[in-house]
Amino acid sequence: MSKKQNTSSFLSGELIKTSLIGAVKKLSPRYMMKNPVMFVVEIGFLISVILVFFPHLFHDQGANLRIYNGIVAFILLITVLFANFAESVAEGRGKAQAESLKKTRKDTTARRLREDGEYESISASELKRGDIVLVNAGELIPSDGEIIEGIASIDESAITGESAPVLKESGGDFASVTGGTTVVSDWIKVSITAQPGHSFLDKMIALVECASRQKTPNEIALSTLLVSLTLIFLIVIVTLYPIAKYTNTTIAISTLIALTVCLIPTTIGGLLSAIGIAGMDRVTRFNVIAMSGKAVEACGDVDTMILDKTGTITYGNRLASAFIPVAGIAAEELIRYAVIASLQDDTPEGKSIVDLASQMGVHVDLEKLGPTNFVEFTAQTRMSGIDIEKGTQKIRKGAADAIINYVRSLGGRIPKDLQEHVNDVSKCGGTPLVVAADAVIYGVIYLKDTVKPGLVERFARLREIGIKTIMCTGDNPLTAATIAAEAGVDGYIAECKPEDKIEAIKKEQAEGKIVAMTGDGTNDAPALAQADVGLAMNSGTSAAKEAANMVDLDSDPTKILEVVEIGKQLLITRGSLTTFSIANDVAKYFAIIPAMFTIAIPQMNVLNIMHLSTPYSAVLSALIFNAVIIPCLIPLAMKGVHYRPMSASRMLGRNMMIYGLGGIICPFIAIKCIDILVAPLLVMLGF
């Protein structure tokens, strides 16, 4: 499962074949009852078939209408099959992904630790929660678990699609491993956390197969609306029969059935399930596993987004941004000593100091310095550096108070402007590192936690659609305010603890808002569970993944921004196609009703604005369009309506213009074209 959401082909030959078979299987009334709109169409098909063989069942039915009834029945059958085909295509794409995942689920042999300290070989399917297994290099991890001993590089490409191995070790928030992944190097002992058949991989397979998909609240509400509209139109059609009798107009029962099918919202009724399934499919193809369709839909309703600063908004590594010399010291001297103190420092901060100096044209050759001794950073000294044995020179960089105390212990002088520079860096949200050589302080290195590029624009896009962003950080209020302003978030919580995140989520929810957040640690689990949309990182702990309702296989915290847009796209697609479907009914009304009564009531011909040839051709043309439009809209239902960040009012106006107006114009043109083709054929058949 790589990031292939835009590269996978929409339809393959195998998918079409399996979807056609699935469409036929779904004709079972027991299954069709789950979709009331299409169930009405199926009932209409069955009645039309009966009328083909028993034309005198109703006294106004003649044997000469057998062909007409048969054509109506055939078109109704095609309509139901097209609707089932749309749902089967959506399900088929998920099942195809499931098959690729199943290839990674092998019944491997696990080495389980016995009570006597020896290992026994058993089938991975026999492992239970709490069992401890040993996994060596080149072996598959048999099931989900937590590393309790060892460190190893793990190939997670079978799950995430990423080829680069990740380093996992015992302790901390990155000890979680997934069954089906491979240990590339070294060895690890894993404590199994999943029961057989309930591993993360098993859940993924079930989810992408849509086996556990439930209708979402919005989908249920829309289904209720469609059922209500269907009942209303059924009542209208029933009343048409006595009205026709009163006007001495003969209306074939199959025509009334066709009218019912054309006027009820069959287009959206046939595509509704496909849209929901496709929404989960799009999220999955973005390498995010949604635990339910409700989670995807909730993304579309998100009002507030809670984001961690480190790793989400910023890179999390403090990188050198500037060198600030104290009074009387040349910038070149400060830079040179800063580089010397960092040459053997393999931390991101140390490397960034050397890189920044190199960009400014300052290079230092370590070999020319002679014998050196690197002094590592410790929590006690809070500084690091280098001792040059030849000249017995000691160069240090570290926290301001630590370097000040160090220089004073050597009898050195503290520059008057040092504290001012330190405060200025802190006010900007940075970390000041003071550089000293022996008893002389040369200046300050400005370390900055860099905001990820593009986030300002993305937060602006979220703001356009009414989503508020809140940054959580353990930094002091001054630093938090600086980073928040630079990133462009709407608010921040400084010195944030796990309980503060939960409190922030509850506060927003109390105001009736839908809240989303990301997390990867055990301490994030309560907040992930509390949020309406919780996106856990696959590299995080099992507790975090179990608490969340979505898991990002790539472990990219910023992906929640895209997931929200996918949720928005799902809701927009459903709304757009509903608008298009209802608008279609207006055109089909003008196609069928005037044609039915024109013979008995010539004045009705004024409403026959499309000038359709005959009542029969009008009915069949509308019915054919009603069937054909469903497969034509399958690509749109699967891929989703193009999403553009904008306010709800602008979005409503845009969709009404495109899908509302288009839904009225398109049928007028299409039905007229179909009528031109159908009318001569009906004349040949004697109609």
XYZ file of C-alpha atoms in Angstrom:
687
model
C 0.000 0.000 0.000
C 1.989 2.917 -1.257
C 0.815 6.438 -1.738
C -1.060 5.603 -4.886
C -4.313 7.433 -4.498
C -3.816 9.209 -7.769
C -1.986 6.570 -9.707
C -4.206 3.504 -9.474
C -6.404 2.839 -12.465
C -10.084 3.535 -11.907
C -11.377 0.314 -13.475
C -9.544 -2.851 -14.398
C -10.879 -5.787 -16.382
C -10.905 -8.003 -13.322
C -12.704 -5.362 -11.257
C -15.384 -4.945 -13.919
C -15.902 -8.716 -14.070
C -16.244 -9.152 -10.297
C -18.457 -6.048 -10.034
C -20.848 -7.354 -12.692
C -21.143 -10.654 -10.822
C -21.682 -8.723 -7.573
C -24.386 -6.582 -9.220
C -26.375 -9.709 -10.112
C -25.936 -11.238 -6.640
C -27.249 -8.050 -5.038
C -30.615 -8.487 -6.828
C -31.752 -10.564 -3.856
C -34.794 -8.805 -2.324
C -33.306 -9.402 1.118
C -30.322 -7.266 0.128
C -32.273 -4.721 -1.944
C -34.520 -3.889 1.008
C -31.526 -2.109 2.555
C -31.868 0.480 -0.232
C -35.597 1.399 -0.251
C -35.382 3.586 -3.371
C -33.849 0.865 -5.536
C -36.110 -1.735 -3.896
C -39.107 0.173 -5.311
C -37.460 -0.009 -8.743
C -36.992 -3.767 -8.369
C -40.641 -4.210 -7.400
C -41.583 -2.202 -10.488
C -39.441 -4.543 -12.583
C -41.188 -7.622 -11.164
C -44.660 -6.161 -11.826
C -43.655 -5.268 -15.395
C -42.424 -8.828 -15.957
C -45.737 -10.187 -14.699
C -47.579 -7.874 -17.130
C -45.535 -9.280 -19.997
C -46.918 -12.784 -19.377
C -50.329 -11.794 -18.031
C -51.391 -8.737 -20.065
C -55.062 -9.124 -19.051
C -54.270 -8.988 -15.326
C -55.595 -5.407 -15.410
C -58.600 -4.775 -17.626
C -56.925 -1.849 -19.371
C -53.966 -3.933 -20.480
C -53.953 -5.276 -24.014
C -51.862 -7.997 -25.541
C -50.381 -5.436 -27.953
C -48.619 -3.828 -24.957
C -46.562 -6.932 -24.169
C -43.564 -5.593 -26.051
C -43.872 -2.205 -24.341
C -44.110 -3.863 -20.917
C -41.103 -6.015 -21.765
C -39.041 -2.966 -22.762
C -39.999 -1.196 -19.533
C -39.107 -4.282 -17.487
C -35.746 -4.594 -19.245
C -34.847 -0.936 -18.626
C -35.850 -1.230 -14.966
C -33.661 -4.311 -14.593
C -30.744 -2.430 -16.159
C -31.377 0.472 -13.747
C -31.144 -1.804 -10.710
C -28.069 -3.580 -12.090
C -26.326 -0.265 -12.751
C -26.997 0.850 -9.160
C -25.692 -2.464 -7.816
C -22.713 -2.234 -10.154
C -21.785 1.171 -8.693
C -21.736 -0.264 -5.174
C -19.869 -3.375 -6.312
C -17.177 -1.273 -7.966
C -16.632 0.650 -4.727
C -16.500 -2.558 -2.702
C -14.322 -4.281 -5.298
C -11.602 -1.652 -5.065
C -11.493 -2.176 -1.306
C -11.387 -5.960 -1.671
C -8.535 -5.683 -4.162
C -6.537 -3.809 -1.519
C -7.506 -6.453 1.031
C -6.086 -9.204 -1.170
C -2.748 -7.403 -1.347
C -2.765 -7.096 2.440
C -3.601 -10.768 2.882
C -0.393 -11.650 1.066
C 1.503 -10.113 3.972
C -0.390 -12.192 6.534
C 1.500 -15.451 6.472
C 1.082 -18.240 8.986
C 4.621 -17.914 10.232
C 6.382 -19.851 12.925
C 7.003 -17.949 16.141
C 9.628 -18.621 18.806
C 7.705 -18.282 22.070
C 9.480 -17.999 25.415
C 8.488 -20.762 27.853
C 8.394 -20.448 31.611
C 11.648 -22.401 31.878
C 13.435 -19.768 29.801
C 13.675 -21.905 26.655
C 12.052 -21.108 23.319
C 9.522 -23.279 21.520
C 8.405 -23.051 17.891
C 4.657 -22.660 17.425
C 2.305 -21.362 14.741
C 1.803 -17.613 14.883
C -1.954 -18.233 14.933
C -1.578 -19.823 18.388
C -0.059 -16.724 19.975
C -2.066 -15.027 22.690
C -1.874 -11.676 24.413
C 1.052 -11.602 26.844
C 3.194 -14.181 25.035
C 6.842 -13.195 24.521
C 8.526 -14.054 21.205
C 12.033 -13.656 19.836
C 12.383 -12.293 16.302
C 15.757 -12.276 14.537
C 16.958 -10.473 11.419
C 15.153 -11.552 8.252
C 12.104 -12.897 10.104
C 8.503 -11.708 10.071
C 7.034 -10.327 13.267
C 4.232 -12.856 13.950
C 1.687 -10.493 15.521
C 1.195 -7.029 16.989
C 3.177 -6.271 20.111
C 5.508 -4.077 22.118
C 9.300 -4.436 22.104
C 10.460 -5.284 25.622
C 14.112 -5.921 24.815
C 16.477 -5.137 21.962
C 16.693 -2.666 19.111
C 16.231 -3.379 15.393
C 15.547 -1.891 11.972
C 12.103 -2.946 10.798
C 10.806 -3.034 7.225
C 7.176 -1.877 7.392
C 6.671 -1.657 3.605
C 4.104 -4.458 3.710
C 1.884 -2.159 5.777
C 2.925 1.383 4.901
C 4.391 1.026 1.415
C 7.501 2.917 2.536
C 10.722 1.096 1.606
C 12.974 2.764 4.185
C 13.281 0.693 7.395
C 12.433 2.344 10.706
C 14.328 1.952 13.966
C 12.327 0.487 16.844
C 13.522 -0.169 20.385
C 12.166 -0.999 23.802
C 10.845 1.785 25.970
C 9.272 5.087 24.954
C 6.512 5.724 22.442
C 8.100 3.928 19.486
C 8.231 0.354 20.772
C 5.058 -0.747 18.975
C 5.461 -3.267 16.127
C 2.926 -4.634 13.657
C 2.420 -8.241 12.621
C 3.508 -8.955 9.057
C 6.459 -6.538 9.128
C 10.043 -7.774 8.830
C 13.058 -7.364 11.109
C 15.905 -6.225 8.855
C 18.757 -6.206 11.341
C 19.571 -7.263 14.905
C 16.914 -8.903 17.096
C 14.036 -7.991 19.378
C 11.886 -9.588 22.045
C 8.221 -8.738 21.579
C 5.360 -8.979 24.048
C 2.244 -9.860 22.033
C -0.629 -7.411 22.532
C -3.244 -8.825 20.091
C -5.452 -11.878 20.293
C -5.496 -14.221 17.255
C -7.546 -12.737 14.407
C -7.605 -9.299 16.020
C -4.228 -7.901 14.959
C -3.905 -4.534 13.268
C -3.440 -6.264 9.912
C -6.624 -8.287 10.416
C -8.526 -5.101 11.224
C -7.112 -3.403 8.132
C -8.252 -6.259 5.900
C -11.764 -6.216 7.370
C -11.984 -2.444 7.053
C -10.848 -2.153 3.437
C -13.224 -4.983 2.524
C -15.958 -2.769 4.005
C -17.131 -5.730 6.068
C -17.729 -3.606 9.145
C -18.879 -0.437 7.423
C -21.936 1.143 9.046
C -24.051 3.951 7.647
C -23.069 7.346 8.996
C -25.538 9.770 10.634
C -25.601 12.055 7.587
C -26.055 9.073 5.298
C -28.951 7.832 7.449
C -30.525 11.307 7.360
C -30.197 11.440 3.572
C -31.627 7.915 3.257
C -34.603 9.036 5.334
C -35.099 12.023 3.013
C -34.957 9.779 -0.056
C -37.456 7.353 1.446
C -39.782 10.259 2.278
C -39.557 11.607 -1.276
C -40.204 8.112 -2.630
C -43.358 7.737 -0.515
C -44.590 11.172 -1.591
C -44.132 10.370 -5.276
C -45.761 6.967 -4.818
C -48.839 8.705 -3.401
C -48.802 11.157 -6.329
C -48.591 8.332 -8.881
C -51.415 6.407 -7.224
C -53.683 9.459 -7.492
C -52.825 9.851 -11.185
C -54.643 6.637 -12.089
C -58.142 7.794 -11.026
C -57.432 11.230 -12.519
C -56.615 9.551 -15.835
C -59.829 7.501 -15.608
C -61.797 10.696 -15.023
C -60.321 12.308 -18.147
C -60.857 9.123 -20.160
C -57.123 8.689 -20.535
C -55.765 5.163 -20.691
C -52.486 4.812 -18.829
C -50.689 1.507 -18.916
C -49.660 0.178 -15.520
C -46.094 -0.145 -16.819
C -46.208 3.571 -17.692
C -47.181 4.411 -14.114
C -44.311 2.239 -12.924
C -41.935 4.026 -15.283
C -43.223 7.376 -14.065
C -42.634 6.302 -10.451
C -39.092 5.218 -11.170
C -38.318 8.424 -13.061
C -39.689 10.753 -10.407
C -38.272 9.146 -7.269
C -34.587 10.042 -6.606
C -33.150 6.862 -8.170
C -29.880 8.522 -9.238
C -28.660 9.378 -5.755
C -30.413 6.278 -4.370
C -28.309 4.111 -6.641
C -25.066 5.927 -5.864
C -25.448 6.651 -2.143
C -23.744 3.484 -0.883
C -20.998 3.785 -3.501
C -20.223 7.348 -2.385
C -19.843 6.272 1.253
C -17.672 3.270 0.431
C -15.567 5.344 -1.975
C -14.958 7.907 0.781
C -13.335 5.234 2.958
C -11.493 3.965 -0.116
C -9.979 7.407 -0.811
C -8.760 7.683 2.768
C -7.264 4.189 2.573
C -5.475 5.007 -0.670
C -3.991 7.975 1.169
C -2.401 5.439 3.520
C -4.817 6.168 6.352
C -6.984 3.420 7.826
C -10.386 4.664 8.988
C -11.970 2.471 11.624
C -15.455 3.353 10.323
C -17.261 5.396 7.697
C -18.442 7.606 10.547
C -14.835 8.652 11.172
C -14.388 9.755 7.550
C -17.639 11.674 7.564
C -16.803 13.289 10.900
C -13.684 14.674 9.205
C -15.946 16.602 6.868
C -17.739 18.193 9.823
C -14.611 19.159 11.797
C -14.767 22.645 13.315
C -11.615 22.589 15.472
C -8.258 20.905 14.971
C -5.895 20.265 17.906
C -2.278 19.895 16.748
C 0.946 19.115 18.579
C 3.716 21.596 17.839
C 6.701 19.264 17.758
C 6.726 16.998 14.725
C 3.447 18.351 13.400
C 3.798 22.097 13.015
C 7.578 22.185 13.447
C 10.274 19.681 12.545
C 11.047 19.160 16.217
C 14.776 19.710 15.733
C 16.280 23.004 16.872
C 18.433 24.217 14.000
C 20.982 27.046 13.928
C 19.494 30.205 12.499
C 21.984 32.994 13.333
C 25.209 33.875 15.177
C 25.043 36.899 17.489
C 28.458 38.127 18.767
C 28.750 40.150 21.989
C 30.277 43.644 21.978
C 33.942 43.731 20.977
C 33.912 40.307 19.296
C 34.068 39.829 15.543
C 31.349 37.636 14.036
C 34.001 35.463 12.335
C 35.548 34.617 15.692
C 32.214 33.591 17.175
C 31.364 31.453 14.138
C 34.794 29.762 14.146
C 34.600 28.776 17.825
C 30.973 27.653 17.402
C 32.054 25.370 14.549
C 35.008 23.963 16.520
C 32.688 23.143 19.437
C 30.285 21.373 17.029
C 32.618 19.432 14.709
C 32.220 16.208 16.671
C 28.638 16.898 17.765
C 26.381 14.480 15.862
C 23.128 15.977 17.152
C 20.875 17.843 14.674
C 21.772 21.080 16.492
C 25.510 20.479 16.152
C 25.273 19.581 12.469
C 23.101 22.607 11.739
C 25.727 24.922 13.293
C 28.418 23.527 10.994
C 26.105 23.734 7.963
C 25.103 27.335 8.668
C 28.740 28.363 9.136
C 29.652 26.632 5.869
C 26.938 28.608 4.081
C 28.513 31.776 5.523
C 31.944 30.766 4.205
C 33.528 29.584 7.459
C 35.254 26.162 7.375
C 37.418 24.530 10.022
C 39.642 21.470 9.454
C 39.499 19.249 12.539
C 42.835 17.573 11.715
C 44.686 20.905 11.762
C 43.589 21.491 15.344
C 45.740 18.587 16.521
C 44.707 16.059 19.189
C 41.260 16.839 20.552
C 38.888 15.454 23.129
C 35.155 15.807 22.561
C 33.069 16.686 25.630
C 29.535 15.357 25.302
C 26.431 17.157 26.537
C 25.008 15.909 29.838
C 21.966 16.882 31.826
C 24.268 17.884 34.695
C 26.639 20.185 32.791
C 24.093 21.316 30.111
C 26.924 22.080 27.712
C 29.227 20.343 25.260
C 32.419 21.208 23.422
C 35.988 20.242 22.690
C 39.353 20.298 24.456
C 42.351 21.006 22.231
C 45.248 19.241 23.928
C 48.019 21.038 22.020
C 47.107 24.472 23.296
C 45.104 23.233 26.240
C 42.238 25.350 24.963
C 38.722 24.511 26.098
C 35.798 25.550 23.901
C 32.242 25.148 25.108
C 28.679 25.839 23.932
C 25.578 25.384 26.053
C 22.783 26.926 28.080
C 23.355 30.553 29.049
C 23.407 30.029 32.825
C 25.645 26.950 32.503
C 28.236 28.805 30.376
C 28.090 31.867 32.655
C 28.827 29.719 35.705
C 31.584 27.920 33.772
C 33.293 31.179 32.741
C 33.016 32.612 36.243
C 34.635 29.497 37.660
C 37.604 30.267 35.401
C 37.710 33.899 36.534
C 36.329 35.277 33.281
C 34.184 38.347 32.670
C 30.540 38.264 31.623
C 29.756 40.683 28.741
C 27.169 43.290 29.643
C 25.077 42.699 26.510
C 25.034 38.896 26.786
C 21.793 38.673 28.779
C 20.106 41.066 26.343
C 20.998 38.813 23.401
C 19.834 35.734 25.308
C 16.492 37.377 26.119
C 16.010 38.527 22.519
C 16.452 34.974 21.233
C 14.034 33.627 23.844
C 11.426 36.249 22.966
C 11.593 35.116 19.339
C 10.718 31.595 20.380
C 14.261 30.299 19.890
C 16.824 28.576 22.073
C 20.014 30.538 22.909
C 23.332 28.659 23.040
C 26.241 30.649 24.457
C 29.751 30.015 23.062
C 32.917 30.423 25.176
C 36.621 29.700 24.652
C 38.361 29.265 27.982
C 37.234 32.226 30.110
C 35.987 34.413 27.219
C 32.363 34.503 26.035
C 32.109 35.185 22.290
C 28.376 35.333 21.697
C 25.111 33.477 21.183
C 23.919 30.879 18.677
C 20.241 31.281 17.789
C 18.620 27.825 17.578
C 15.182 27.754 16.070
C 12.538 25.022 15.813
C 11.595 25.556 12.173
C 7.969 25.603 11.042
C 7.350 23.134 8.230
C 7.031 24.793 4.824
C 3.555 25.193 3.381
C 1.739 25.000 6.720
C 0.866 28.704 6.757
C -0.970 28.314 3.458
C -2.669 25.109 4.571
C -3.872 26.666 7.819
C -5.194 29.590 5.776
C -7.147 27.111 3.623
C -8.660 25.565 6.751
C -9.556 29.009 8.036
C -11.403 29.703 4.774
C -13.733 26.774 5.386
C -14.289 27.710 9.021
C -11.926 25.300 10.802
C -10.088 26.666 13.831
C -6.565 25.397 14.533
C -5.112 25.167 18.058
C -1.460 24.328 18.731
C -0.470 22.412 21.861
C 3.095 22.686 23.131
C 5.104 22.234 26.271
C 7.017 25.461 25.535
C 6.672 28.554 27.661
C 3.984 31.089 26.642
C 6.523 33.411 24.988
C 7.947 30.716 22.730
C 4.497 29.271 22.049
C 3.149 32.661 20.970
C 6.058 33.171 18.570
C 5.694 29.758 16.906
C 1.897 30.139 16.733
C 2.229 33.501 14.981
C 4.811 32.147 12.548
C 2.742 29.053 11.705
C -0.503 30.998 11.396
C -2.612 28.938 13.817
C -5.658 30.512 15.425
C -4.730 29.702 19.006
C -2.267 27.887 21.236
C -1.959 26.198 24.613
C 1.457 26.697 26.228
C 3.054 24.409 28.834
C 0.443 21.858 27.743
C 0.046 18.598 29.672
C -1.988 15.546 28.513
C -4.914 16.531 30.702
C -4.862 20.015 29.164
C -5.479 18.487 25.714
C -8.529 16.630 26.989
C -9.805 19.782 28.649
C -9.357 21.753 25.415
C -11.243 19.093 23.429
C -14.105 18.968 25.942
C -14.353 22.749 25.942
C -14.751 22.852 22.158
C -17.219 19.957 22.175
C -19.290 21.676 24.844
C -19.814 24.464 22.317
C -21.207 21.938 19.842
C -18.043 21.658 17.746
C -16.512 18.593 16.106
C -12.864 18.227 17.153
C -9.945 16.430 15.491
C -6.472 15.771 16.869
C -3.327 13.738 16.223
C -1.116 11.784 18.619
C 1.271 8.865 18.914
C 2.064 8.339 22.583
C 0.324 6.509 25.386
C -0.261 9.868 27.052
C -2.166 10.969 23.920
C -4.587 8.010 24.078
C -7.202 9.676 26.351
C -7.329 12.777 24.145
C -7.509 10.676 20.955
C -10.444 8.768 22.425
C -12.175 11.990 23.477
C -11.801 13.682 20.081
C -14.426 13.128 17.399
C -11.627 12.400 14.928
C -8.484 10.886 16.433
C -5.599 10.228 14.037
C -2.935 7.986 15.581
C 0.508 7.409 14.113
C 1.330 3.844 13.082
C 4.768 4.289 14.667
C 3.123 5.130 17.979
C 1.991 2.930 20.837
C -0.756 0.324 20.686
C -2.725 2.346 23.234
C -2.776 5.357 20.913
C -3.848 3.286 17.890
C -6.616 1.560 19.825
C -7.946 4.843 21.197
C -8.045 6.585 17.800
C -10.591 5.994 15.041
C -8.034 6.538 12.269
C -4.435 5.320 11.895
C -1.875 6.951 9.604
C 0.364 4.238 8.172
C 2.996 6.814 7.158
C 3.110 8.340 10.661
C 2.851 11.870 9.272
C 0.971 14.030 11.821
C 0.279 16.776 9.267
C -1.764 14.341 7.169
C -4.822 15.149 9.264
C -5.121 18.296 7.169
C -5.588 16.201 4.017
C -7.873 13.734 5.805
C -10.190 16.598 6.776
C -10.310 17.688 3.142
C -11.204 14.129 2.081
C -14.062 14.173 4.598
C -15.229 17.513 3.224
C -15.044 16.087 -0.295
C -17.219 13.132 0.753
C -19.966 15.404 2.066
C -19.728 17.727 -0.937
C -19.923 14.793 -3.359
C -23.011 13.442 -1.654
C -24.665 16.863 -1.579
C -23.766 17.635 -5.197
C -25.122 14.361 -6.560
C -28.276 14.714 -4.455
C -28.825 18.166 -5.961
C -28.214 16.767 -9.444
C -30.610 13.850 -8.853
C -33.488 16.001 -7.604
C -32.942 18.503 -10.435
C -33.169 15.579 -12.889
C -36.670 14.842 -11.633
C -37.873 18.257 -12.773
C -36.850 17.564 -16.370
C -38.283 14.035 -16.318
C -41.558 15.447 -14.995
C -41.854 17.739 -18.012
C -40.995 14.819 -20.283
C -43.580 12.309 -19.073
C -46.608 14.082 -17.554
C -47.540 16.218 -20.619
C -47.029 13.270 -22.965
C -49.375 11.091 -20.896
C -52.319 13.515 -20.998
C -51.814 15.273 -24.332
C -54.188 12.969 -26.212
C -57.063 13.429 -23.768
C -56.252 17.034 -22.877
C -54.718 18.766 -25.952
C -54.038 21.879 -23.875
C -51.361 19.889 -21.990
C -49.269 19.987 -25.146
C -48.144 23.448 -24.045
C -46.083 21.751 -21.336
C -44.481 19.389 -23.859
C -41.630 21.863 -24.270
C -39.258 19.176 -25.586
C -41.744 18.241 -28.330
C -41.353 14.539 -27.689
C -42.837 12.333 -30.402
C -45.352 10.119 -28.586
C -46.345 9.256 -25.027
C -44.590 5.901 -25.339
C -41.343 7.382 -26.663
C -41.462 10.065 -23.950
C -41.789 7.473 -21.187
C -39.101 5.178 -22.574
C -36.702 8.074 -23.306
C -36.976 9.338 -19.725
C -36.639 5.805 -18.389
C -33.538 5.076 -20.489
C -31.931 8.339 -19.365
C -32.775 7.462 -15.768
C -30.897 4.162 -16.131
C -27.915 5.395 -18.138
C -27.146 8.387 -15.911
C -26.221 6.095 -12.977
C -23.149 4.442 -14.592
C -22.199 7.791 -16.112
C -21.914 9.227 -12.600
C -19.964 6.279 -11.110
C -16.542 7.887 -11.834
C -17.665 11.102 -10.123
C -19.036 9.173 -7.124
C -15.799 7.202 -6.823
C -13.305 10.033 -7.320
C -15.387 12.674 -5.570
C -16.359 16.194 -6.560
C -13.349 18.493 -6.883
C -12.862 20.188 -3.532
C -12.034 23.866 -3.157
C -11.749 25.541 0.266
C -14.513 28.121 0.570
C -17.283 29.220 2.914
C -20.429 27.125 3.241
C -22.604 29.770 1.555
C -20.262 30.069 -1.438
C -20.022 26.304 -1.682
C -23.819 25.964 -1.655
C -24.189 28.607 -4.350
C -21.517 26.983 -6.516
C -23.030 23.512 -6.256
C -26.547 24.805 -6.929
C -25.259 26.529 -10.053
C -23.224 23.588 -11.386
C -25.180 20.525 -10.233
C -28.598 22.081 -9.806
C -28.713 23.942 -13.106
C -26.754 21.187 -14.828
C -29.143 18.602 -13.420
C -32.040 20.388 -15.110
C -30.421 21.147 -18.474
C -28.678 17.784 -18.999
C -31.863 15.622 -18.967
C -33.712 17.966 -21.345
C -30.974 17.546 -23.939
C -30.370 13.842 -23.319
C -34.058 12.831 -23.267
C -34.705 14.696 -26.524
C -31.746 12.950 -28.184
C -32.937 9.551 -26.928
C -36.472 10.323 -28.168
C -35.138 11.004 -31.664
C -33.546 7.532 -31.668
C -36.384 5.658 -29.942
C -39.425 7.109 -31.773
C -38.701 5.481 -35.182
C -38.175 2.104 -33.516
C -41.512 2.361 -31.712
C -43.237 3.237 -34.981
C -41.798 0.058 -36.484
C -43.241 -1.900 -33.544
C -46.679 -0.337 -34.023
C -46.668 2.229 -31.192
